[in-house]
Short mmCIF file of N, CA and C in Angstrom, two decimals:
data_model
loop_
_atom_site.label_atom_id
_atom_site.label_comp_id
_atom_site.label_asym_id
_atom_site.label_seq_id
_atom_site.Cartn_x
_atom_site.Cartn_y
_atom_site.Cartn_z
N UNK A 1130 -32.17 62.16 57.84
CA UNK A 1130 -32.22 61.84 59.26
C UNK A 1130 -33.58 62.26 59.80
N UNK A 1131 -34.02 61.55 60.81
CA UNK A 1131 -35.31 61.86 61.42
C UNK A 1131 -35.10 62.71 62.66
N UNK A 1132 -35.96 63.65 62.88
CA UNK A 1132 -35.94 64.49 64.07
C UNK A 1132 -37.38 64.75 64.45
N UNK A 1133 -37.79 64.22 65.56
CA UNK A 1133 -39.16 64.39 66.05
C UNK A 1133 -40.18 64.02 64.97
N UNK A 1134 -39.89 62.97 64.22
CA UNK A 1134 -40.87 62.46 63.28
C UNK A 1134 -40.89 63.15 61.93
N UNK A 1135 -40.02 64.13 61.69
CA UNK A 1135 -40.01 64.80 60.40
C UNK A 1135 -38.67 64.60 59.72
N UNK A 1136 -38.67 64.67 58.43
CA UNK A 1136 -37.46 64.53 57.64
C UNK A 1136 -36.75 65.86 57.56
N UNK A 1137 -35.45 65.88 57.92
CA UNK A 1137 -34.68 67.11 57.85
C UNK A 1137 -34.43 67.51 56.41
N UNK A 1138 -34.43 68.79 56.19
CA UNK A 1138 -34.08 69.31 54.87
C UNK A 1138 -33.58 70.74 55.01
N UNK A 1139 -32.90 71.17 53.99
CA UNK A 1139 -32.39 72.53 53.94
C UNK A 1139 -33.57 73.47 53.72
N UNK A 1140 -33.56 74.60 54.39
CA UNK A 1140 -34.62 75.60 54.23
C UNK A 1140 -34.43 76.38 52.93
N UNK A 1141 -33.16 76.78 52.66
CA UNK A 1141 -32.89 77.55 51.44
C UNK A 1141 -31.43 77.44 51.04
N UNK A 1142 -31.17 77.71 49.76
CA UNK A 1142 -29.83 77.79 49.19
C UNK A 1142 -29.75 79.09 48.40
N UNK A 1143 -28.70 79.86 48.63
CA UNK A 1143 -28.51 81.13 47.91
C UNK A 1143 -27.08 81.21 47.41
N UNK A 1144 -26.93 81.92 46.32
CA UNK A 1144 -25.62 82.35 45.86
C UNK A 1144 -25.72 83.85 45.72
N UNK A 1145 -24.78 84.57 46.33
CA UNK A 1145 -24.87 86.03 46.37
C UNK A 1145 -23.51 86.67 46.21
N UNK A 1146 -23.53 87.92 45.80
CA UNK A 1146 -22.29 88.70 45.78
C UNK A 1146 -22.03 89.19 47.20
N UNK A 1147 -20.77 89.46 47.48
CA UNK A 1147 -20.42 90.03 48.78
C UNK A 1147 -20.15 91.53 48.66
N UNK A 1148 -20.37 92.07 47.48
CA UNK A 1148 -20.20 93.49 47.24
C UNK A 1148 -21.45 94.23 47.67
N UNK A 1149 -21.30 95.52 47.89
CA UNK A 1149 -22.46 96.37 48.16
C UNK A 1149 -22.82 97.09 46.87
N UNK A 1150 -24.05 97.15 46.47
CA UNK A 1150 -25.18 96.47 47.09
C UNK A 1150 -25.13 94.97 46.79
N UNK A 1151 -25.62 94.21 47.73
CA UNK A 1151 -25.63 92.76 47.59
C UNK A 1151 -26.58 92.34 46.48
N UNK A 1152 -26.12 91.44 45.63
CA UNK A 1152 -26.94 90.90 44.56
C UNK A 1152 -27.14 89.41 44.82
N UNK A 1153 -28.38 88.96 44.86
CA UNK A 1153 -28.66 87.53 44.97
C UNK A 1153 -28.67 86.98 43.56
N UNK A 1154 -27.72 86.09 43.28
CA UNK A 1154 -27.53 85.54 41.94
C UNK A 1154 -28.40 84.32 41.70
N UNK A 1155 -28.69 83.58 42.77
CA UNK A 1155 -29.52 82.39 42.69
C UNK A 1155 -30.15 82.16 44.04
N UNK A 1156 -31.40 81.80 44.06
CA UNK A 1156 -32.11 81.57 45.31
C UNK A 1156 -33.09 80.43 45.12
N UNK A 1157 -33.02 79.45 46.02
CA UNK A 1157 -33.96 78.34 45.96
C UNK A 1157 -34.41 78.00 47.38
N UNK A 1158 -35.70 78.15 47.65
CA UNK A 1158 -36.27 77.77 48.94
C UNK A 1158 -36.90 76.39 48.78
N UNK A 1159 -36.80 75.57 49.83
CA UNK A 1159 -37.29 74.20 49.77
C UNK A 1159 -38.48 73.95 50.68
N UNK A 1160 -39.10 75.02 51.18
CA UNK A 1160 -40.25 74.86 52.07
C UNK A 1160 -41.40 75.74 51.59
N UNK A 1161 -42.58 75.45 52.07
CA UNK A 1161 -43.76 76.25 51.73
C UNK A 1161 -43.61 77.66 52.26
N UNK A 1162 -43.15 77.78 53.51
CA UNK A 1162 -42.95 79.11 54.10
C UNK A 1162 -41.98 79.93 53.25
N UNK A 1163 -40.90 79.32 52.81
CA UNK A 1163 -39.88 80.02 52.04
C UNK A 1163 -40.36 80.50 50.69
N UNK A 1164 -41.36 79.86 50.15
CA UNK A 1164 -41.85 80.19 48.81
C UNK A 1164 -43.15 80.99 48.82
N UNK A 1165 -43.44 81.66 49.91
CA UNK A 1165 -44.65 82.47 49.95
C UNK A 1165 -44.40 83.87 49.39
N UNK A 1166 -45.33 84.78 49.60
CA UNK A 1166 -45.23 86.13 49.02
C UNK A 1166 -44.09 86.95 49.62
N UNK A 1167 -43.49 86.50 50.71
CA UNK A 1167 -42.38 87.21 51.36
C UNK A 1167 -41.01 86.68 50.91
N UNK A 1168 -40.99 85.87 49.87
CA UNK A 1168 -39.75 85.23 49.42
C UNK A 1168 -38.64 86.24 49.13
N UNK A 1169 -38.95 87.28 48.39
CA UNK A 1169 -37.93 88.26 48.02
C UNK A 1169 -37.36 88.96 49.25
N UNK A 1170 -38.23 89.38 50.16
CA UNK A 1170 -37.76 90.04 51.39
C UNK A 1170 -36.90 89.08 52.21
N UNK A 1171 -37.31 87.80 52.22
CA UNK A 1171 -36.57 86.79 52.98
C UNK A 1171 -35.16 86.60 52.42
N UNK A 1172 -35.04 86.43 51.10
CA UNK A 1172 -33.69 86.19 50.57
C UNK A 1172 -32.84 87.46 50.64
N UNK A 1173 -33.45 88.63 50.55
CA UNK A 1173 -32.68 89.87 50.73
C UNK A 1173 -32.18 90.00 52.17
N UNK A 1174 -33.01 89.61 53.13
CA UNK A 1174 -32.62 89.65 54.54
C UNK A 1174 -31.44 88.72 54.79
N UNK A 1175 -31.52 87.50 54.27
CA UNK A 1175 -30.44 86.52 54.45
C UNK A 1175 -29.15 87.04 53.81
N UNK A 1176 -29.24 87.52 52.59
CA UNK A 1176 -28.06 88.02 51.88
C UNK A 1176 -27.42 89.20 52.62
N UNK A 1177 -28.24 90.08 53.13
CA UNK A 1177 -27.72 91.24 53.88
C UNK A 1177 -27.00 90.78 55.15
N UNK A 1178 -27.58 89.81 55.85
CA UNK A 1178 -26.94 89.30 57.08
C UNK A 1178 -25.60 88.64 56.77
N UNK A 1179 -25.52 87.87 55.69
CA UNK A 1179 -24.26 87.23 55.31
C UNK A 1179 -23.22 88.29 54.95
N UNK A 1180 -23.60 89.28 54.17
CA UNK A 1180 -22.65 90.34 53.79
C UNK A 1180 -22.18 91.11 55.02
N UNK A 1181 -23.10 91.42 55.93
CA UNK A 1181 -22.71 92.13 57.16
C UNK A 1181 -21.72 91.30 57.98
N UNK A 1182 -21.99 90.01 58.12
CA UNK A 1182 -21.08 89.13 58.86
C UNK A 1182 -19.72 89.05 58.17
N UNK A 1183 -19.72 88.92 56.87
CA UNK A 1183 -18.47 88.88 56.11
C UNK A 1183 -17.68 90.18 56.32
N UNK A 1184 -18.35 91.31 56.18
CA UNK A 1184 -17.67 92.60 56.35
C UNK A 1184 -17.13 92.76 57.77
N UNK A 1185 -17.88 92.31 58.76
CA UNK A 1185 -17.43 92.37 60.15
C UNK A 1185 -16.15 91.55 60.32
N UNK A 1186 -16.13 90.35 59.77
CA UNK A 1186 -14.94 89.50 59.88
C UNK A 1186 -13.73 90.11 59.18
N UNK A 1187 -13.97 90.72 58.02
CA UNK A 1187 -12.87 91.37 57.28
C UNK A 1187 -12.30 92.52 58.11
N UNK A 1188 -13.19 93.35 58.70
CA UNK A 1188 -12.71 94.47 59.52
C UNK A 1188 -11.95 93.98 60.74
N UNK A 1189 -12.45 92.93 61.38
CA UNK A 1189 -11.76 92.38 62.56
C UNK A 1189 -10.38 91.86 62.18
N UNK A 1190 -10.30 91.17 61.08
CA UNK A 1190 -9.03 90.62 60.61
C UNK A 1190 -8.06 91.74 60.27
N UNK A 1191 -8.55 92.79 59.60
CA UNK A 1191 -7.69 93.92 59.23
C UNK A 1191 -7.19 94.64 60.48
N UNK A 1192 -8.06 94.82 61.48
CA UNK A 1192 -7.66 95.50 62.72
C UNK A 1192 -6.67 94.65 63.51
N UNK A 1193 -6.89 93.36 63.53
CA UNK A 1193 -6.04 92.46 64.29
C UNK A 1193 -4.65 92.34 63.69
N UNK A 1194 -4.57 92.22 62.38
CA UNK A 1194 -3.30 92.00 61.71
C UNK A 1194 -2.68 93.30 61.21
N UNK A 1195 -3.43 94.38 61.25
CA UNK A 1195 -2.94 95.64 60.70
C UNK A 1195 -2.99 95.56 59.18
N UNK A 1196 -3.45 96.61 58.56
CA UNK A 1196 -3.54 96.58 57.10
C UNK A 1196 -4.90 97.02 56.64
N UNK A 1197 -5.07 96.98 55.35
CA UNK A 1197 -6.32 97.48 54.78
C UNK A 1197 -7.34 96.37 54.64
N UNK A 1198 -8.62 96.75 54.67
CA UNK A 1198 -9.72 95.79 54.57
C UNK A 1198 -9.77 95.14 53.20
N UNK A 1199 -9.50 95.91 52.15
CA UNK A 1199 -9.60 95.37 50.81
C UNK A 1199 -8.63 94.21 50.62
N UNK A 1200 -7.44 94.35 51.15
CA UNK A 1200 -6.46 93.28 51.04
C UNK A 1200 -6.82 92.05 51.86
N UNK A 1201 -7.67 92.23 52.87
CA UNK A 1201 -8.08 91.13 53.74
C UNK A 1201 -9.42 90.53 53.34
N UNK A 1202 -10.05 91.03 52.30
CA UNK A 1202 -11.41 90.63 51.94
C UNK A 1202 -11.54 89.15 51.65
N UNK A 1203 -10.47 88.51 51.24
CA UNK A 1203 -10.55 87.08 50.92
C UNK A 1203 -10.21 86.20 52.11
N UNK A 1204 -9.96 86.77 53.29
CA UNK A 1204 -9.60 85.97 54.45
C UNK A 1204 -10.81 85.44 55.21
N UNK A 1205 -11.96 86.05 55.08
CA UNK A 1205 -13.18 85.60 55.74
C UNK A 1205 -13.84 84.57 54.83
N UNK A 1206 -13.40 83.32 54.91
CA UNK A 1206 -13.79 82.32 53.92
C UNK A 1206 -15.11 81.61 54.20
N UNK A 1207 -15.53 81.57 55.46
CA UNK A 1207 -16.80 80.91 55.76
C UNK A 1207 -17.30 81.42 57.10
N UNK A 1208 -18.55 81.08 57.38
CA UNK A 1208 -19.11 81.54 58.64
C UNK A 1208 -20.48 80.96 58.92
N UNK A 1209 -20.95 81.27 60.12
CA UNK A 1209 -22.26 80.83 60.59
C UNK A 1209 -22.96 82.06 61.16
N UNK A 1210 -24.21 82.26 60.77
CA UNK A 1210 -24.98 83.41 61.24
C UNK A 1210 -26.32 82.89 61.77
N UNK A 1211 -26.64 83.17 63.03
CA UNK A 1211 -27.97 82.80 63.53
C UNK A 1211 -29.03 83.82 63.10
N UNK A 1212 -30.22 83.36 62.84
CA UNK A 1212 -31.35 84.24 62.56
C UNK A 1212 -32.46 83.86 63.54
N UNK A 1213 -32.89 84.83 64.30
CA UNK A 1213 -33.96 84.59 65.26
C UNK A 1213 -35.31 84.67 64.55
N UNK A 1214 -36.28 83.97 65.09
CA UNK A 1214 -37.64 84.02 64.53
C UNK A 1214 -38.10 85.47 64.49
N UNK A 1215 -38.77 85.84 63.41
CA UNK A 1215 -39.25 87.20 63.24
C UNK A 1215 -40.41 87.18 62.24
N UNK A 1216 -40.78 88.33 61.70
CA UNK A 1216 -41.92 88.37 60.77
C UNK A 1216 -41.64 87.63 59.46
N UNK A 1217 -40.37 87.37 59.14
CA UNK A 1217 -40.03 86.64 57.91
C UNK A 1217 -39.82 85.15 58.14
N UNK A 1218 -39.47 84.77 59.37
CA UNK A 1218 -39.15 83.38 59.69
C UNK A 1218 -39.94 82.94 60.91
N UNK A 1219 -40.73 81.88 60.75
CA UNK A 1219 -41.57 81.41 61.86
C UNK A 1219 -40.72 80.85 63.00
N UNK A 1220 -39.57 80.26 62.66
CA UNK A 1220 -38.69 79.68 63.68
C UNK A 1220 -37.26 80.18 63.47
N UNK A 1221 -36.42 79.97 64.46
CA UNK A 1221 -35.00 80.33 64.34
C UNK A 1221 -34.37 79.55 63.20
N UNK A 1222 -33.37 80.15 62.57
CA UNK A 1222 -32.63 79.51 61.48
C UNK A 1222 -31.14 79.67 61.73
N UNK A 1223 -30.35 78.84 61.09
CA UNK A 1223 -28.90 78.93 61.11
C UNK A 1223 -28.44 79.06 59.66
N UNK A 1224 -27.60 80.05 59.39
CA UNK A 1224 -27.11 80.30 58.04
C UNK A 1224 -25.64 79.93 57.99
N UNK A 1225 -25.28 79.03 57.08
CA UNK A 1225 -23.89 78.68 56.82
C UNK A 1225 -23.51 79.27 55.49
N UNK A 1226 -22.31 79.85 55.39
CA UNK A 1226 -21.88 80.42 54.12
C UNK A 1226 -20.40 80.10 53.90
N UNK A 1227 -20.06 80.00 52.63
CA UNK A 1227 -18.67 79.79 52.22
C UNK A 1227 -18.38 80.72 51.05
N UNK A 1228 -17.22 81.34 51.10
CA UNK A 1228 -16.83 82.35 50.13
C UNK A 1228 -15.85 81.81 49.10
N UNK A 1229 -16.06 82.21 47.85
CA UNK A 1229 -15.08 82.03 46.78
C UNK A 1229 -15.01 83.37 46.06
N UNK A 1230 -13.84 83.99 46.07
CA UNK A 1230 -13.65 85.33 45.50
C UNK A 1230 -14.67 86.27 46.14
N UNK A 1231 -15.50 86.95 45.38
CA UNK A 1231 -16.48 87.90 45.92
C UNK A 1231 -17.89 87.31 45.92
N UNK A 1232 -17.99 85.99 46.00
CA UNK A 1232 -19.27 85.29 45.97
C UNK A 1232 -19.41 84.44 47.22
N UNK A 1233 -20.62 84.41 47.80
CA UNK A 1233 -20.90 83.55 48.94
C UNK A 1233 -21.95 82.51 48.53
N UNK A 1234 -21.68 81.26 48.86
CA UNK A 1234 -22.62 80.17 48.69
C UNK A 1234 -23.22 79.94 50.08
N UNK A 1235 -24.56 79.95 50.16
CA UNK A 1235 -25.24 80.03 51.45
C UNK A 1235 -26.28 78.92 51.59
N UNK A 1236 -26.29 78.28 52.77
CA UNK A 1236 -27.35 77.34 53.13
C UNK A 1236 -28.05 77.86 54.37
N UNK A 1237 -29.37 77.78 54.39
CA UNK A 1237 -30.16 78.16 55.55
C UNK A 1237 -30.77 76.87 56.10
N UNK A 1238 -30.56 76.64 57.39
CA UNK A 1238 -30.97 75.38 58.04
C UNK A 1238 -31.84 75.65 59.26
N UNK A 1239 -32.56 74.63 59.65
CA UNK A 1239 -33.20 74.64 60.96
C UNK A 1239 -32.09 74.41 61.99
N UNK A 1240 -32.24 74.91 63.21
CA UNK A 1240 -31.17 74.79 64.21
C UNK A 1240 -30.75 73.35 64.54
N UNK A 1241 -31.65 72.38 64.41
CA UNK A 1241 -31.34 71.00 64.77
C UNK A 1241 -30.64 70.22 63.65
N UNK A 1242 -30.53 70.80 62.47
CA UNK A 1242 -29.94 70.05 61.35
C UNK A 1242 -28.44 69.92 61.49
N UNK A 1243 -27.89 68.96 60.79
CA UNK A 1243 -26.48 68.61 60.88
C UNK A 1243 -25.63 69.66 60.15
N UNK A 1244 -24.98 70.52 60.91
CA UNK A 1244 -24.19 71.61 60.33
C UNK A 1244 -22.93 71.10 59.63
N UNK A 1245 -22.35 70.05 60.16
CA UNK A 1245 -21.16 69.49 59.51
C UNK A 1245 -21.51 68.92 58.14
N UNK A 1246 -22.62 68.24 58.05
CA UNK A 1246 -23.07 67.70 56.77
C UNK A 1246 -23.38 68.85 55.79
N UNK A 1247 -23.98 69.92 56.31
CA UNK A 1247 -24.30 71.08 55.47
C UNK A 1247 -23.02 71.77 54.99
N UNK A 1248 -22.05 71.95 55.88
CA UNK A 1248 -20.78 72.57 55.49
C UNK A 1248 -20.06 71.69 54.47
N UNK A 1249 -20.14 70.38 54.66
CA UNK A 1249 -19.55 69.45 53.69
C UNK A 1249 -20.23 69.59 52.33
N UNK A 1250 -21.55 69.73 52.32
CA UNK A 1250 -22.26 69.94 51.06
C UNK A 1250 -21.75 71.19 50.35
N UNK A 1251 -21.62 72.31 51.08
CA UNK A 1251 -21.16 73.55 50.46
C UNK A 1251 -19.77 73.36 49.82
N UNK A 1252 -18.88 72.71 50.55
CA UNK A 1252 -17.53 72.47 50.02
C UNK A 1252 -17.58 71.59 48.78
N UNK A 1253 -18.38 70.53 48.83
CA UNK A 1253 -18.50 69.62 47.68
C UNK A 1253 -19.13 70.32 46.48
N UNK A 1254 -20.13 71.14 46.74
CA UNK A 1254 -20.82 71.86 45.67
C UNK A 1254 -19.84 72.81 44.95
N UNK A 1255 -19.12 73.59 45.73
CA UNK A 1255 -18.15 74.54 45.17
C UNK A 1255 -17.04 73.79 44.43
N UNK A 1256 -16.56 72.73 45.03
CA UNK A 1256 -15.52 71.92 44.40
C UNK A 1256 -16.03 71.29 43.10
N UNK A 1257 -17.28 70.84 43.11
CA UNK A 1257 -17.88 70.27 41.90
C UNK A 1257 -17.97 71.28 40.78
N UNK A 1258 -18.32 72.52 41.11
CA UNK A 1258 -18.37 73.57 40.09
C UNK A 1258 -16.98 73.86 39.55
N UNK A 1259 -16.00 73.95 40.45
CA UNK A 1259 -14.62 74.21 40.01
C UNK A 1259 -14.13 73.09 39.11
N UNK A 1260 -14.44 71.84 39.46
CA UNK A 1260 -14.06 70.70 38.61
C UNK A 1260 -14.75 70.76 37.26
N UNK A 1261 -16.03 71.06 37.27
CA UNK A 1261 -16.79 71.11 36.02
C UNK A 1261 -16.23 72.17 35.07
N UNK A 1262 -15.90 73.33 35.62
CA UNK A 1262 -15.38 74.41 34.78
C UNK A 1262 -13.86 74.40 34.66
N UNK A 1263 -13.24 73.38 35.27
CA UNK A 1263 -11.78 73.22 35.23
C UNK A 1263 -11.07 74.51 35.65
N UNK A 1264 -11.58 75.10 36.73
CA UNK A 1264 -11.03 76.35 37.23
C UNK A 1264 -11.11 76.32 38.76
N UNK A 1265 -9.98 76.17 39.46
CA UNK A 1265 -10.03 76.07 40.93
C UNK A 1265 -10.55 77.33 41.62
N UNK A 1266 -10.54 78.47 40.94
CA UNK A 1266 -11.07 79.70 41.54
C UNK A 1266 -12.41 80.10 40.95
N UNK A 1267 -13.16 79.13 40.40
CA UNK A 1267 -14.49 79.44 39.89
C UNK A 1267 -15.39 79.71 41.07
N UNK A 1268 -16.17 80.71 41.08
CA UNK A 1268 -16.28 81.79 40.12
C UNK A 1268 -15.30 82.90 40.46
N UNK A 1269 -14.77 83.54 39.47
CA UNK A 1269 -13.85 84.65 39.69
C UNK A 1269 -14.60 85.91 40.09
N UNK A 1270 -15.86 86.03 39.67
CA UNK A 1270 -16.65 87.21 39.99
C UNK A 1270 -18.13 86.86 39.99
N UNK A 1271 -18.96 87.68 40.63
CA UNK A 1271 -20.41 87.44 40.60
C UNK A 1271 -20.97 87.45 39.18
N UNK A 1272 -20.44 88.33 38.32
CA UNK A 1272 -20.94 88.41 36.95
C UNK A 1272 -20.76 87.08 36.21
N UNK A 1273 -19.67 86.37 36.52
CA UNK A 1273 -19.41 85.09 35.87
C UNK A 1273 -20.53 84.09 36.15
N UNK A 1274 -21.13 84.19 37.32
CA UNK A 1274 -22.20 83.26 37.70
C UNK A 1274 -23.54 83.57 37.05
N UNK A 1275 -23.77 84.81 36.71
CA UNK A 1275 -25.06 85.19 36.14
C UNK A 1275 -25.39 84.38 34.88
N UNK A 1276 -24.39 84.09 34.06
CA UNK A 1276 -24.61 83.32 32.84
C UNK A 1276 -24.63 81.82 33.09
N UNK A 1277 -24.36 81.40 34.32
CA UNK A 1277 -24.26 79.97 34.64
C UNK A 1277 -25.39 79.50 35.56
N UNK A 1278 -26.46 80.27 35.70
CA UNK A 1278 -27.50 79.91 36.67
C UNK A 1278 -28.15 78.57 36.37
N UNK A 1279 -28.32 78.23 35.12
CA UNK A 1279 -28.92 76.95 34.77
C UNK A 1279 -28.00 75.79 35.21
N UNK A 1280 -26.69 75.97 35.01
CA UNK A 1280 -25.73 74.96 35.45
C UNK A 1280 -25.76 74.81 36.96
N UNK A 1281 -25.84 75.94 37.67
CA UNK A 1281 -25.89 75.90 39.14
C UNK A 1281 -27.12 75.15 39.61
N UNK A 1282 -28.28 75.43 39.00
CA UNK A 1282 -29.51 74.75 39.40
C UNK A 1282 -29.45 73.25 39.11
N UNK A 1283 -28.87 72.88 37.98
CA UNK A 1283 -28.74 71.46 37.65
C UNK A 1283 -27.90 70.75 38.69
N UNK A 1284 -26.75 71.34 39.02
CA UNK A 1284 -25.87 70.72 40.01
C UNK A 1284 -26.54 70.72 41.39
N UNK A 1285 -27.23 71.81 41.73
CA UNK A 1285 -27.90 71.89 43.01
C UNK A 1285 -28.94 70.78 43.16
N UNK A 1286 -29.77 70.59 42.15
CA UNK A 1286 -30.81 69.57 42.24
C UNK A 1286 -30.24 68.16 42.20
N UNK A 1287 -29.07 68.00 41.64
CA UNK A 1287 -28.41 66.69 41.63
C UNK A 1287 -27.81 66.38 43.00
N UNK A 1288 -27.18 67.37 43.62
CA UNK A 1288 -26.45 67.15 44.86
C UNK A 1288 -27.27 67.42 46.12
N UNK A 1289 -28.38 68.14 45.97
CA UNK A 1289 -29.26 68.47 47.10
C UNK A 1289 -30.71 68.25 46.66
N UNK A 1290 -31.07 67.00 46.37
CA UNK A 1290 -32.39 66.73 45.81
C UNK A 1290 -33.52 67.15 46.76
N UNK A 1291 -34.38 68.02 46.30
CA UNK A 1291 -35.51 68.53 47.07
C UNK A 1291 -35.09 69.09 48.42
N UNK A 1292 -33.86 69.58 48.50
CA UNK A 1292 -33.38 70.17 49.74
C UNK A 1292 -32.87 69.17 50.76
N UNK A 1293 -32.73 67.91 50.38
CA UNK A 1293 -32.27 66.88 51.30
C UNK A 1293 -30.75 66.83 51.34
N UNK A 1294 -30.18 66.98 52.54
CA UNK A 1294 -28.75 66.80 52.70
C UNK A 1294 -28.44 65.31 52.64
N UNK A 1295 -27.49 64.95 51.79
CA UNK A 1295 -27.14 63.55 51.62
C UNK A 1295 -25.82 63.24 52.30
N UNK A 1296 -25.81 62.16 53.09
CA UNK A 1296 -24.55 61.69 53.63
C UNK A 1296 -23.86 60.92 52.52
N UNK A 1297 -22.65 61.29 52.19
CA UNK A 1297 -22.01 60.71 51.01
C UNK A 1297 -20.54 60.40 51.25
N UNK A 1298 -20.13 59.21 50.81
CA UNK A 1298 -18.70 58.89 50.82
C UNK A 1298 -18.09 59.36 49.51
N UNK A 1299 -16.78 59.19 49.35
CA UNK A 1299 -16.10 59.69 48.16
C UNK A 1299 -16.65 59.10 46.86
N UNK A 1300 -16.95 57.82 46.87
CA UNK A 1300 -17.46 57.18 45.65
C UNK A 1300 -18.82 57.77 45.25
N UNK A 1301 -19.68 58.00 46.24
CA UNK A 1301 -20.98 58.56 45.94
C UNK A 1301 -20.85 60.00 45.44
N UNK A 1302 -19.95 60.77 46.05
CA UNK A 1302 -19.71 62.15 45.61
C UNK A 1302 -19.21 62.14 44.17
N UNK A 1303 -18.30 61.25 43.85
CA UNK A 1303 -17.79 61.13 42.47
C UNK A 1303 -18.93 60.81 41.51
N UNK A 1304 -19.81 59.89 41.92
CA UNK A 1304 -20.97 59.54 41.10
C UNK A 1304 -21.89 60.76 40.88
N UNK A 1305 -22.17 61.50 41.95
CA UNK A 1305 -23.02 62.69 41.84
C UNK A 1305 -22.40 63.71 40.88
N UNK A 1306 -21.09 63.93 41.00
CA UNK A 1306 -20.41 64.89 40.12
C UNK A 1306 -20.45 64.43 38.67
N UNK A 1307 -20.23 63.13 38.43
CA UNK A 1307 -20.28 62.61 37.07
C UNK A 1307 -21.68 62.78 36.49
N UNK A 1308 -22.70 62.45 37.26
CA UNK A 1308 -24.07 62.58 36.80
C UNK A 1308 -24.40 64.04 36.52
N UNK A 1309 -23.98 64.92 37.43
CA UNK A 1309 -24.24 66.35 37.22
C UNK A 1309 -23.51 66.85 35.97
N UNK A 1310 -22.27 66.43 35.77
CA UNK A 1310 -21.52 66.86 34.59
C UNK A 1310 -22.19 66.38 33.31
N UNK A 1311 -22.70 65.15 33.33
CA UNK A 1311 -23.42 64.64 32.15
C UNK A 1311 -24.68 65.46 31.90
N UNK A 1312 -25.37 65.84 32.94
CA UNK A 1312 -26.59 66.64 32.79
C UNK A 1312 -26.30 68.06 32.33
N UNK A 1313 -25.09 68.54 32.58
CA UNK A 1313 -24.72 69.90 32.21
C UNK A 1313 -24.25 70.00 30.76
N UNK A 1314 -24.04 68.90 30.11
CA UNK A 1314 -23.58 68.93 28.71
C UNK A 1314 -24.68 69.24 27.75
#
């Protein structure tokens, strides 16, 4: 989509643990700013903000429903976190995340980008991984993903080419998954 003469794209994609200390399992920035000498600080900042938001939601849910936080840890399944411009980010960003077990899949967007399309991408990406590994709860743990980083990158570049969010119907999504599965063999 066009916005003020420029092509929209995702700023970054991360896969991280939700445990403390937070571990970034995979990180891919799609902009020049994202790939500069501050890249590590940037992805650590994003991961910390997502974990803090997740922990906040878990505590709120536990307080609201009564009970322990550990038992409620899987109830905070997704979220949105704003990031204001600062020394790491020239402009404001919006962070979307979706949780599977103790892992968060994260997209960082410009504020004007299509959040519904981005959330749809996250769901399709996670579903595609679960289909590929024939496991509806893939990944079961952050450690499981460490050995699969090449597979994640292959699927990422297939479904989010050069950081471009694709509008896709079911047939196109099926085609992308088939192509990604063939590339993963």
